[in-house]
Tab-separated table of C-alpha atoms in Angstrom:
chain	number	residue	atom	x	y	z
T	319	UNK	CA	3.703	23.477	33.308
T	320	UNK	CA	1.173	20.378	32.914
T	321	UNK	CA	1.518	16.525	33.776
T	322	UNK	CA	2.293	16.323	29.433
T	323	UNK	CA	5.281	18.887	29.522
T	324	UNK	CA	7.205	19.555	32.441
T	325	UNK	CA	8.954	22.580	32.905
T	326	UNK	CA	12.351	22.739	35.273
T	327	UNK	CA	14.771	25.890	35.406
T	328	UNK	CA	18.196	25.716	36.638
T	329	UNK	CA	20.750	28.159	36.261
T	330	UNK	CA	19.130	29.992	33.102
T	331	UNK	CA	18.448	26.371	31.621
T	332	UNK	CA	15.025	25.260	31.150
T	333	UNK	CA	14.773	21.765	30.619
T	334	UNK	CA	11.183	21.010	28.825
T	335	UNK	CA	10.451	17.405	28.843
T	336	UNK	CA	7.750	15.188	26.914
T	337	UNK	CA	5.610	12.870	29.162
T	338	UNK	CA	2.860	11.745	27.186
T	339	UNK	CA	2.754	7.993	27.242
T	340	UNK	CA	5.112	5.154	26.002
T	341	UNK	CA	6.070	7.230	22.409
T	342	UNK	CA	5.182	10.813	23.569
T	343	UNK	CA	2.690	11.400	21.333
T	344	UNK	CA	1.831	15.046	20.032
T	345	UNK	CA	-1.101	16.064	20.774
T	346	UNK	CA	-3.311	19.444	20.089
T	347	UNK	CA	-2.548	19.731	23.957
T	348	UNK	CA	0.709	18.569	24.336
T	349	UNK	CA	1.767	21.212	21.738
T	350	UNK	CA	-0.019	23.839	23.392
T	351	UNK	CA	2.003	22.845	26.555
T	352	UNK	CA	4.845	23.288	24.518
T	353	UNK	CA	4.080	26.899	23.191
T	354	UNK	CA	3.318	27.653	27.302
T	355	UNK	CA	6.538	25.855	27.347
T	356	UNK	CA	8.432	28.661	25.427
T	357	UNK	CA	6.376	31.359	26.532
T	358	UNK	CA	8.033	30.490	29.970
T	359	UNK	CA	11.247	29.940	28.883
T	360	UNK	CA	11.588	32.930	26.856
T	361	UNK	CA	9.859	35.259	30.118
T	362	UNK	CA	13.144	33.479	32.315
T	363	UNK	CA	15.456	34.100	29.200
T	364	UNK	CA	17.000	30.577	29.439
T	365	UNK	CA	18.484	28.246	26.840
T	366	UNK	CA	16.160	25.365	25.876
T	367	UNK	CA	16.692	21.817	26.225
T	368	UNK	CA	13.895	19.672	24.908
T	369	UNK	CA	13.767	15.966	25.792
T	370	UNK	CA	11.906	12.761	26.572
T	371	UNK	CA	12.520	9.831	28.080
T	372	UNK	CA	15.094	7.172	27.916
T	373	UNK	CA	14.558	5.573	24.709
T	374	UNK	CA	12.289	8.181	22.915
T	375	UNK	CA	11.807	11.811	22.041
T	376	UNK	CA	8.913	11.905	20.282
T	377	UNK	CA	6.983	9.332	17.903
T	378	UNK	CA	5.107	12.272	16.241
T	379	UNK	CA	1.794	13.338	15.724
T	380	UNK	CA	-1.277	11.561	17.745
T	381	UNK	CA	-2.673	9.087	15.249
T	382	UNK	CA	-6.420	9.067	17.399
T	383	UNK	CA	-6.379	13.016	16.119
T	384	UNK	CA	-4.411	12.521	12.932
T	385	UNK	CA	-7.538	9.684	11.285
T	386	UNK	CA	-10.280	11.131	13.288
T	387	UNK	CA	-11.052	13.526	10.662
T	388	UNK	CA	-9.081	15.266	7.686
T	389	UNK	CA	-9.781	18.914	9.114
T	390	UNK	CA	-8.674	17.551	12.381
T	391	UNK	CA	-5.581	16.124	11.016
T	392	UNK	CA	-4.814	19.475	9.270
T	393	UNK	CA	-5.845	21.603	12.497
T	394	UNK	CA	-2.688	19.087	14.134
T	395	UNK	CA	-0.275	19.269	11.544
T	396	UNK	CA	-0.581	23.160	10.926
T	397	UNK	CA	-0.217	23.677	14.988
T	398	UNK	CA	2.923	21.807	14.780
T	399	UNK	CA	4.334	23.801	11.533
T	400	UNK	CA	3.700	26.623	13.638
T	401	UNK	CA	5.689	25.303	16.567
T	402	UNK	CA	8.704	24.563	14.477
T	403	UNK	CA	8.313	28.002	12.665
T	404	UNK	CA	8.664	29.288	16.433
T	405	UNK	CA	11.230	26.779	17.817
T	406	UNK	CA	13.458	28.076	14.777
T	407	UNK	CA	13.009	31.563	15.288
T	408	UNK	CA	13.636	31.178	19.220
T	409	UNK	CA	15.038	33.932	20.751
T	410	UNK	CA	17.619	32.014	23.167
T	411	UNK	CA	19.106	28.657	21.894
T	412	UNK	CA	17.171	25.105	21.827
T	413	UNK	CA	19.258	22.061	22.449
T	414	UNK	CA	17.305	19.023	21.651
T	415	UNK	CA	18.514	15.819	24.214
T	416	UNK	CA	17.267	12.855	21.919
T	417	UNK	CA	17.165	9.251	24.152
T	418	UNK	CA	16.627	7.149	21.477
T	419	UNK	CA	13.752	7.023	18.652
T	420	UNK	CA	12.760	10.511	17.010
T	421	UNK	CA	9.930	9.638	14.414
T	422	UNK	CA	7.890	11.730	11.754
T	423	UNK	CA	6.798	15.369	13.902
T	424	UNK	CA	9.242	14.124	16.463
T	425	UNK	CA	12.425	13.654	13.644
T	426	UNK	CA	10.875	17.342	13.023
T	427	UNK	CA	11.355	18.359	16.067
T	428	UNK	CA	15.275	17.798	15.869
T	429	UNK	CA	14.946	19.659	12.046
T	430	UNK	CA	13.375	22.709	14.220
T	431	UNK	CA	16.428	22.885	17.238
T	432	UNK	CA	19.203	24.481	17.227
T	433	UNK	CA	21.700	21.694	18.130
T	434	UNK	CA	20.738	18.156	18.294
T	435	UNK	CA	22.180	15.336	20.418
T	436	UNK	CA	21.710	11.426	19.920
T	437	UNK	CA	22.399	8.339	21.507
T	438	UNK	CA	23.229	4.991	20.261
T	439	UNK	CA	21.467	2.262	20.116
T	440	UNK	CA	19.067	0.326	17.928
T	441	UNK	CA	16.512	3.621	17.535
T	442	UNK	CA	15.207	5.440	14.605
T	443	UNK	CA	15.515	8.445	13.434
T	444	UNK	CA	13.276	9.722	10.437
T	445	UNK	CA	10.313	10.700	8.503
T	446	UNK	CA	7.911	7.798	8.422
T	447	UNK	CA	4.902	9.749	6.685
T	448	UNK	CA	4.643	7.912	3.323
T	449	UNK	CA	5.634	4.572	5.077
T	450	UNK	CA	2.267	4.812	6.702
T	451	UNK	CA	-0.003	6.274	3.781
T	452	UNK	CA	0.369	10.224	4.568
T	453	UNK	CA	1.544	12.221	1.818
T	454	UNK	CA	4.505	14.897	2.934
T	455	UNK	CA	2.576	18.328	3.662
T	456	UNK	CA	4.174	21.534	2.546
T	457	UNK	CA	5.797	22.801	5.679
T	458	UNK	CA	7.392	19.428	6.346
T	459	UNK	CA	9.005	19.101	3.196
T	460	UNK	CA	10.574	22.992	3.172
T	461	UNK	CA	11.868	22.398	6.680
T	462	UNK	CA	13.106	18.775	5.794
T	463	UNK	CA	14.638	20.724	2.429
T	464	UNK	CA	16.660	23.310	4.415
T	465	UNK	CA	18.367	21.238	7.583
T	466	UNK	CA	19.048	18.133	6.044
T	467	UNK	CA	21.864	16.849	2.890
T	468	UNK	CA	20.362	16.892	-0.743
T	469	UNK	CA	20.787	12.981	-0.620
T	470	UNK	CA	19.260	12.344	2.480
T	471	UNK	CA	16.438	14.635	1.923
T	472	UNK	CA	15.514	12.179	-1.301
T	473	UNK	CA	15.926	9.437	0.784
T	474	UNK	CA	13.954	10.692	3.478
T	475	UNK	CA	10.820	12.972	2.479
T	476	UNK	CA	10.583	10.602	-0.395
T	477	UNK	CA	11.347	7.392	0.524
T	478	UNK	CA	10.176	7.839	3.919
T	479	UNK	CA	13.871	5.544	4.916
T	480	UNK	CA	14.402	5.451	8.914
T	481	UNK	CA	17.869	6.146	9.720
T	482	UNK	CA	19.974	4.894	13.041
T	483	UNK	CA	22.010	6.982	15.296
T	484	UNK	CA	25.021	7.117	13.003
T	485	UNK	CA	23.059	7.552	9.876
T	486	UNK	CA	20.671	10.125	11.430
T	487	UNK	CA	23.896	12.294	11.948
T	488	UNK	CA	25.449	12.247	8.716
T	489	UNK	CA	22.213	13.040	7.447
T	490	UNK	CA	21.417	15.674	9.357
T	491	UNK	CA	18.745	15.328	11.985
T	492	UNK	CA	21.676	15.397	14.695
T	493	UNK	CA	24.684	17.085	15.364
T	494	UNK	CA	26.142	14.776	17.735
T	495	UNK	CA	26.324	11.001	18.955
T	496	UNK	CA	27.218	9.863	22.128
T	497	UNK	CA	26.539	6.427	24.214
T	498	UNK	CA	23.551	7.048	26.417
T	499	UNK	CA	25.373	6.906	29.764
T	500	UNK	CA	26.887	10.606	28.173
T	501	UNK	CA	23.822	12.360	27.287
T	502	UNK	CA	23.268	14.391	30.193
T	503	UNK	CA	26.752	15.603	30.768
T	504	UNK	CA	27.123	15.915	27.167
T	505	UNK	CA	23.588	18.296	27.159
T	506	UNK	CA	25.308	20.058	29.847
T	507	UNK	CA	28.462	20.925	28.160
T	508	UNK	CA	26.703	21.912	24.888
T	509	UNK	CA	24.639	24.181	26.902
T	510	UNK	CA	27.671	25.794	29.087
T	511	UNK	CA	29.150	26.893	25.086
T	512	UNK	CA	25.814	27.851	24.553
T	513	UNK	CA	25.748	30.575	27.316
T	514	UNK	CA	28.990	32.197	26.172
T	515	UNK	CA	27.222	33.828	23.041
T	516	UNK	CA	26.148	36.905	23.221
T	517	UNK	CA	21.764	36.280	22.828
T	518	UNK	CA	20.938	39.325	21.471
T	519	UNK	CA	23.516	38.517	18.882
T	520	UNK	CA	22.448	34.959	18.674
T	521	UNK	CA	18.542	35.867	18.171
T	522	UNK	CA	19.718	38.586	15.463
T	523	UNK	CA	22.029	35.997	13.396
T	524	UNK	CA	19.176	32.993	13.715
T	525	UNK	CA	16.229	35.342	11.906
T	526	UNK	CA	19.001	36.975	9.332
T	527	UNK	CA	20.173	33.324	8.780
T	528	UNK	CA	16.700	31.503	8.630
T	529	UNK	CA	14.733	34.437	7.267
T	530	UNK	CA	14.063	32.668	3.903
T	531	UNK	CA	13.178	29.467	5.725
T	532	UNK	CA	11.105	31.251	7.877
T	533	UNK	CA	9.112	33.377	4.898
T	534	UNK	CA	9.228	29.948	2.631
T	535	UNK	CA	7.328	27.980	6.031
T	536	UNK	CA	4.637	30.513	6.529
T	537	UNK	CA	4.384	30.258	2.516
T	538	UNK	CA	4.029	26.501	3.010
T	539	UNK	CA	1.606	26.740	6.472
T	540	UNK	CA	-0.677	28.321	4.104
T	541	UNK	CA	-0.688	26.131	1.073
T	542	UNK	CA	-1.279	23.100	3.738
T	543	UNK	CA	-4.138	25.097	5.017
T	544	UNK	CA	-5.428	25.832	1.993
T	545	UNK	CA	-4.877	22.219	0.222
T	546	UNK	CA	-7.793	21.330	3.211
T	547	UNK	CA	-9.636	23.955	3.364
């Protein structure tokens, strides 16, 4: 695809991994790799697995963009509401392959896949936006609302608390934990269960299933829009 997202099929599996830089930043272009991303894998009708590199996913949202300018900010985060909106109304499944830290858009980006796998390790996992002065937008909380526990969701949107591997699972921004050493063959057998579903059956149950998260995010893109407009 592009030197920020790189795009490698094998076997109806399309890997999609970040390579922006030392935290992955997400930038207006490195989420519009990321749509060209899905528009590819969704052409080659492959299961998804979105990654980094060892020892990050994804810090979230590029901070140059994000205090260059409020409309710019808002112009970022509404592109990347959109994304998860798509990610969770994927037609094939998205496995997310997490190496380590997963912070703010890029804890969001676990809330937005279909099955999430962690490593351990001193990393953290979370929702960082009031830590650092940004007040929770709409689309962020709703999402945050619907995939993870009532208490974490307190302790996260709210309190803006960073959780480790371990934590990050009982919460819910991962479905499984394994040492790093397992993460690829543990990606691999998630994704071999994966292709035994039936996808036309798996896109129909994932939009009858999210269709109220899905209706209550566009709700939310909007009011986020509008709160900046």
């Amino acid at each position: 695809m592009t030197d920020l997202v790189t795009y490698h099929l094998d076997d109806g599996v399309a890997t999609l991994t970040l390579c922006n830089g030392k935290v992955n930043a997400l930038s207006p272009a490195v989420i519009e790799a990321l749509n060209a991303a899905l528009d590819r894998a969704e052409q080659d009708r492959a299961i998804v697995v979105l990654t980094g590199q060892p020892g990050i996913l994804s810090g979230g949202y590029d901070l140059k963009v994000m205090t260059s300018s409020p409309e710019s900010a808002m112009a970022l985060v509404a592109s990347g509401s959109r994304l998860s909106r798509r990610m969770l109304a994927h037609p094939f499944p998205i496995v997310a392959a997490c190496g380590g830290h997963a912070v703010a858009k890029g804890a969001f980006l676990l809330l937005s896949s279909d099955y999430r796998i962690g490593v351990e390790g001193p990393f953290s996992i979370g929702l960082n936006e009031v830590q650092i002065g940004m007040t929770m937008h709409h689309a962020g909380i709703e999402l945050a609302r619907d995939r993870l526990t009532k208490p974490a969701f307190q302790r996260s949107v709210i309190n803006g608390e960073m959780f480790a591997p371990q934590a990050a699972l009982q919460a819910g921004f991962l479905d499984q934990v394994v040492a790093p050493e397992q993460l690829e063959a543990t990606v691999t057998a998630v994704v071999q269960q994966l292709k035994k579903l039936n996808m036309t059956a798996h896109r129909n149950t994932k939009l009858k299933a999210r269709k109220a998260l899905l209706e209550t995010l566009d709700q939310a893109i909007d009011l986020d829009l509008k709160h900046f407009g």
